[in-house]
PDB file of C-alpha atoms in Angstrom:
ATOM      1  CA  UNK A   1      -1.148 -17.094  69.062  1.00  0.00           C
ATOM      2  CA  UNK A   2       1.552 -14.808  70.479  1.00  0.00           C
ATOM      3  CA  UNK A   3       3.775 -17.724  71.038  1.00  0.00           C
ATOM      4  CA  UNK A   4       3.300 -19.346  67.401  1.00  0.00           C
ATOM      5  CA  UNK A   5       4.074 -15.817  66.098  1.00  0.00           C
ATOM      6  CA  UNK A   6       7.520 -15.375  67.667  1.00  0.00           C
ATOM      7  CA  UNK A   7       8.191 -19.216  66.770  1.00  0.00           C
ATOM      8  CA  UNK A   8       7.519 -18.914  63.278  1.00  0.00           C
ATOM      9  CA  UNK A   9       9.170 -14.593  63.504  1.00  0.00           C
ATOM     10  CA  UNK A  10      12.162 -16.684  64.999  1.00  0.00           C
ATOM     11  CA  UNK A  11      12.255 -19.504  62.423  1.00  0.00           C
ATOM     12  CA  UNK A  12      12.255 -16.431  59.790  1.00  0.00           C
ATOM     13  CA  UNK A  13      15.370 -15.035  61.109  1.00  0.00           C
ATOM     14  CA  UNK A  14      17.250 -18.057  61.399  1.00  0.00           C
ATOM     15  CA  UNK A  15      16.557 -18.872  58.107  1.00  0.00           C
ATOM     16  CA  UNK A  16      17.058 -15.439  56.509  1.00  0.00           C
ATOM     17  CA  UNK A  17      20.300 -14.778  58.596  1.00  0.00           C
ATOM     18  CA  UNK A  18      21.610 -18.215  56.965  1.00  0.00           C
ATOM     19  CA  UNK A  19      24.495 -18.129  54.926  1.00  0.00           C
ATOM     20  CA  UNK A  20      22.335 -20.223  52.138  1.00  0.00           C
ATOM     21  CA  UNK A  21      20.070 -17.359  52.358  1.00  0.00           C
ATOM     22  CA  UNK A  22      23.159 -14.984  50.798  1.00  0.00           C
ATOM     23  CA  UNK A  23      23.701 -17.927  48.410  1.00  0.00           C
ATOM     24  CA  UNK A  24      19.793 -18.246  47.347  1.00  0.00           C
ATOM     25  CA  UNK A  25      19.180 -14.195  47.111  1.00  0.00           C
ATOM     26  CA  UNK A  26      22.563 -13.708  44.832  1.00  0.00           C
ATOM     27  CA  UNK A  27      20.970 -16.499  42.622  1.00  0.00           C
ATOM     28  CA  UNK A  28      18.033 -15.181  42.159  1.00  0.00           C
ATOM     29  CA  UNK A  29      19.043 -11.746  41.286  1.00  0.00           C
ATOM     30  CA  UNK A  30      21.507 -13.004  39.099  1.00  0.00           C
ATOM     31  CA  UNK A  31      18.924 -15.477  37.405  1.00  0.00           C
ATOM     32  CA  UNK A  32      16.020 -12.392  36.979  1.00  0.00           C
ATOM     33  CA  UNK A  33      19.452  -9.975  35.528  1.00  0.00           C
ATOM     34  CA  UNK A  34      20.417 -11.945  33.244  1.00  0.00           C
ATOM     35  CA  UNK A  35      16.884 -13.682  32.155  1.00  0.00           C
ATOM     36  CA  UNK A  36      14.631 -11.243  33.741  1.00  0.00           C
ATOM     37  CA  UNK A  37      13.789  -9.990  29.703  1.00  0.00           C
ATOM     38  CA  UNK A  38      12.550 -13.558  28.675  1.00  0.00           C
ATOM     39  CA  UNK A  39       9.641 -13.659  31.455  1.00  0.00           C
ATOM     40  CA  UNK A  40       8.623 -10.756  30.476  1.00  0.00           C
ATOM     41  CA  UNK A  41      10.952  -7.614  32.362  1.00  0.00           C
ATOM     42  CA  UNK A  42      11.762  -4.783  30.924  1.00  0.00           C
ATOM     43  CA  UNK A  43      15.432  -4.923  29.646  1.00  0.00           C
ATOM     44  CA  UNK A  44      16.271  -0.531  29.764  1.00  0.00           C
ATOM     45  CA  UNK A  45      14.634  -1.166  33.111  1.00  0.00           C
ATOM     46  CA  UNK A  46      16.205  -3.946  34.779  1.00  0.00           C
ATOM     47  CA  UNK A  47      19.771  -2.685  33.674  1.00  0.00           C
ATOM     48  CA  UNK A  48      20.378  -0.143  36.140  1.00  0.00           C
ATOM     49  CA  UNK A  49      17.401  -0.012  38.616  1.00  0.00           C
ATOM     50  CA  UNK A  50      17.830  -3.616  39.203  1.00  0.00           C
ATOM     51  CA  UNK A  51      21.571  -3.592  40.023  1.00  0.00           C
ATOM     52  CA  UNK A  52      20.708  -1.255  42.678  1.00  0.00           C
ATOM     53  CA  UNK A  53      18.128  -2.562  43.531  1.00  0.00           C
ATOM     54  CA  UNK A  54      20.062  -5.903  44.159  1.00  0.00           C
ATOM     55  CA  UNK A  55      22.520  -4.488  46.064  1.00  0.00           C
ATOM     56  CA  UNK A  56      20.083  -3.372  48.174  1.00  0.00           C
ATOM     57  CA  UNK A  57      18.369  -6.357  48.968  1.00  0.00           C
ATOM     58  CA  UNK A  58      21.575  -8.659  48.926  1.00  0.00           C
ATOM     59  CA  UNK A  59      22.988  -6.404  51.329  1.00  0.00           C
ATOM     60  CA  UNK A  60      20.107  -6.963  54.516  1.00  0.00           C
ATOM     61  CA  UNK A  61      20.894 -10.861  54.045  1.00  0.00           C
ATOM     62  CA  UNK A  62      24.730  -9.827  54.727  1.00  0.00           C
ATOM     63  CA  UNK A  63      23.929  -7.750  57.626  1.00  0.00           C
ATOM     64  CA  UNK A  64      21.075  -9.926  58.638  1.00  0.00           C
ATOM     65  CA  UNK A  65      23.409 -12.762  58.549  1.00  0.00           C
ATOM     66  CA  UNK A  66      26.612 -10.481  60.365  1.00  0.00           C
ATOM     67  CA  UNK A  67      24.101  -9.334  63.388  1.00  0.00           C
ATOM     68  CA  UNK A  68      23.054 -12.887  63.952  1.00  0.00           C
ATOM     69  CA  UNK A  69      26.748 -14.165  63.939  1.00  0.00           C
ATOM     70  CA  UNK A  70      27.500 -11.320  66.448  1.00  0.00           C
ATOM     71  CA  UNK A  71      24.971 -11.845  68.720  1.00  0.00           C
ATOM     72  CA  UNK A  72      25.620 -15.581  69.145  1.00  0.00           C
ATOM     73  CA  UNK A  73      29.232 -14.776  70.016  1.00  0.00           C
ATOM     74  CA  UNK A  74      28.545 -11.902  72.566  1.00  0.00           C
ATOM     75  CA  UNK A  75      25.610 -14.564  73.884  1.00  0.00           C
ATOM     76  CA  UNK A  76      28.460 -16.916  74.480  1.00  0.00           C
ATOM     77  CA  UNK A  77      30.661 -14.397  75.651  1.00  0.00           C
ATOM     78  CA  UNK A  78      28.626 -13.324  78.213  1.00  0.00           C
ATOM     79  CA  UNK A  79      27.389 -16.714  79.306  1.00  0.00           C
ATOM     80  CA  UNK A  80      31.306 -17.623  80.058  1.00  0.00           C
ATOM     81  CA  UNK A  81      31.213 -14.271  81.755  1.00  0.00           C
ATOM     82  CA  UNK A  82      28.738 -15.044  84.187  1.00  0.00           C
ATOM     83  CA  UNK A  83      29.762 -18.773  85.153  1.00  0.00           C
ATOM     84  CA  UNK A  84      32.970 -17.534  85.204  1.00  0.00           C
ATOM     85  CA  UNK A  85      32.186 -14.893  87.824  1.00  0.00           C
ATOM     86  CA  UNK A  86      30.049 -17.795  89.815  1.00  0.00           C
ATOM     87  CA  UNK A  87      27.449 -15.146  89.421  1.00  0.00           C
ATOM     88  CA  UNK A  88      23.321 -16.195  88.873  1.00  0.00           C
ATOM     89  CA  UNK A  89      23.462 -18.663  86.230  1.00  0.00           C
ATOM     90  CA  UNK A  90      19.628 -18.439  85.622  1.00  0.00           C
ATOM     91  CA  UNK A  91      19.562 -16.155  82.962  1.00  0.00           C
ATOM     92  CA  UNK A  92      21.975 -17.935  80.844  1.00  0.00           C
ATOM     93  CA  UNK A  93      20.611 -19.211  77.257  1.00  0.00           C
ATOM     94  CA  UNK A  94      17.514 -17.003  78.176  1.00  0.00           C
ATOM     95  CA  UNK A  95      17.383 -15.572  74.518  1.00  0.00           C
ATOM     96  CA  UNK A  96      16.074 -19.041  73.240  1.00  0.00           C
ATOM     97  CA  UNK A  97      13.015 -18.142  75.742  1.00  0.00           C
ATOM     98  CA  UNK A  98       9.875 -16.491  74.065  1.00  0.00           C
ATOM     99  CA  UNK A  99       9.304 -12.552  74.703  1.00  0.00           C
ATOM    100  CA  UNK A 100       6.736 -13.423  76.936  1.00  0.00           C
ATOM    101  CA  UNK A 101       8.905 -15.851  79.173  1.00  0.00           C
ATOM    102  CA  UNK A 102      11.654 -13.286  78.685  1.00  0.00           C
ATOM    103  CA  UNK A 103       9.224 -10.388  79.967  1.00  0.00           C
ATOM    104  CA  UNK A 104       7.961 -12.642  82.837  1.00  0.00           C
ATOM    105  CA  UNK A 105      11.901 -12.974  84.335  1.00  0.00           C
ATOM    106  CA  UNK A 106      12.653  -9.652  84.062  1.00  0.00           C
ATOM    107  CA  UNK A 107       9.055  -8.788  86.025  1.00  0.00           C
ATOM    108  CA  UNK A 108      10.268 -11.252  88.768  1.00  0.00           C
ATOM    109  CA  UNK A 109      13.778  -9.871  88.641  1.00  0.00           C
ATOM    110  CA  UNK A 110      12.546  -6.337  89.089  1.00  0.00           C
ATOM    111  CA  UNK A 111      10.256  -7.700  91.815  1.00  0.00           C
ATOM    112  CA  UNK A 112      12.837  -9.099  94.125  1.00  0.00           C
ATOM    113  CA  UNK A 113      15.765  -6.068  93.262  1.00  0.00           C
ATOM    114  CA  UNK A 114      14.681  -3.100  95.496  1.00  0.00           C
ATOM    115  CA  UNK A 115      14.669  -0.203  93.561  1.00  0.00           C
ATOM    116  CA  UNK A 116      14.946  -2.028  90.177  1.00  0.00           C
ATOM    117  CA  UNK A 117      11.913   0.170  88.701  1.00  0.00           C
ATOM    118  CA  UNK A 118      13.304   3.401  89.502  1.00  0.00           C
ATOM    119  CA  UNK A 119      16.115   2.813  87.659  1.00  0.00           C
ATOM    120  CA  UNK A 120      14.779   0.837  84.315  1.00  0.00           C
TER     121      UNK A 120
END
């Protein structure tokens, strides 16, 4: 169950962090703005609380979609890093993993480092 969660929580956040995603929640604020008073919205209403309102929620698709840019470029980044530096490869791509495989490494990792739960 744990596993199907963070699938479908994963599947979420691709999709929400899409660029389309931008495209399809402008649209949609745009289309309830300017027709929101034919289905039934209140126009004095929608004016000004819905432009903020808008902003708001356009603006965690922009971030949403900026943090998931970033991290896939400081991913790669530190993937070249650490073939580069002919260091333990085995951890690279390990954010397509679920939590629970991710958990599992870093309970083996701690296992083998002496000292490793002292410190973290």
């Amino acid at each position: 169950m744990q596993e199907l969660s963070s699938h479908v929580a994963k599947a979420i956040n691709t999709a929400i962090s899409s660029s389309w995603a931008i495209f399809v929640a402008a649209t949609v604020a745009l289309f309830l703005f300017f027709y929101g008073d034919s289905i039934g919205l209140d126009r004095q209403r929608v004016d000004l609380h819905f432009l903020v309102d808008a902003a708001t929620f356009l603006m965690v698709f922009v971030i949403e979609h900026t943090q998931s840019r970033e991290m896939a470029a400081l991913h790669t980044k530190l993937d070249a890093i650490i073939r580069a530096l002919d260091a333990d490869t085995s951890t690279v791509g390990i954010e397509e993993l679920s939590q629970k495989e991710i958990q599992d490494i870093r309970d083996r990792r701690r296992e083998r480092t002496p000292g490793a739960r002292a410190r973290g």
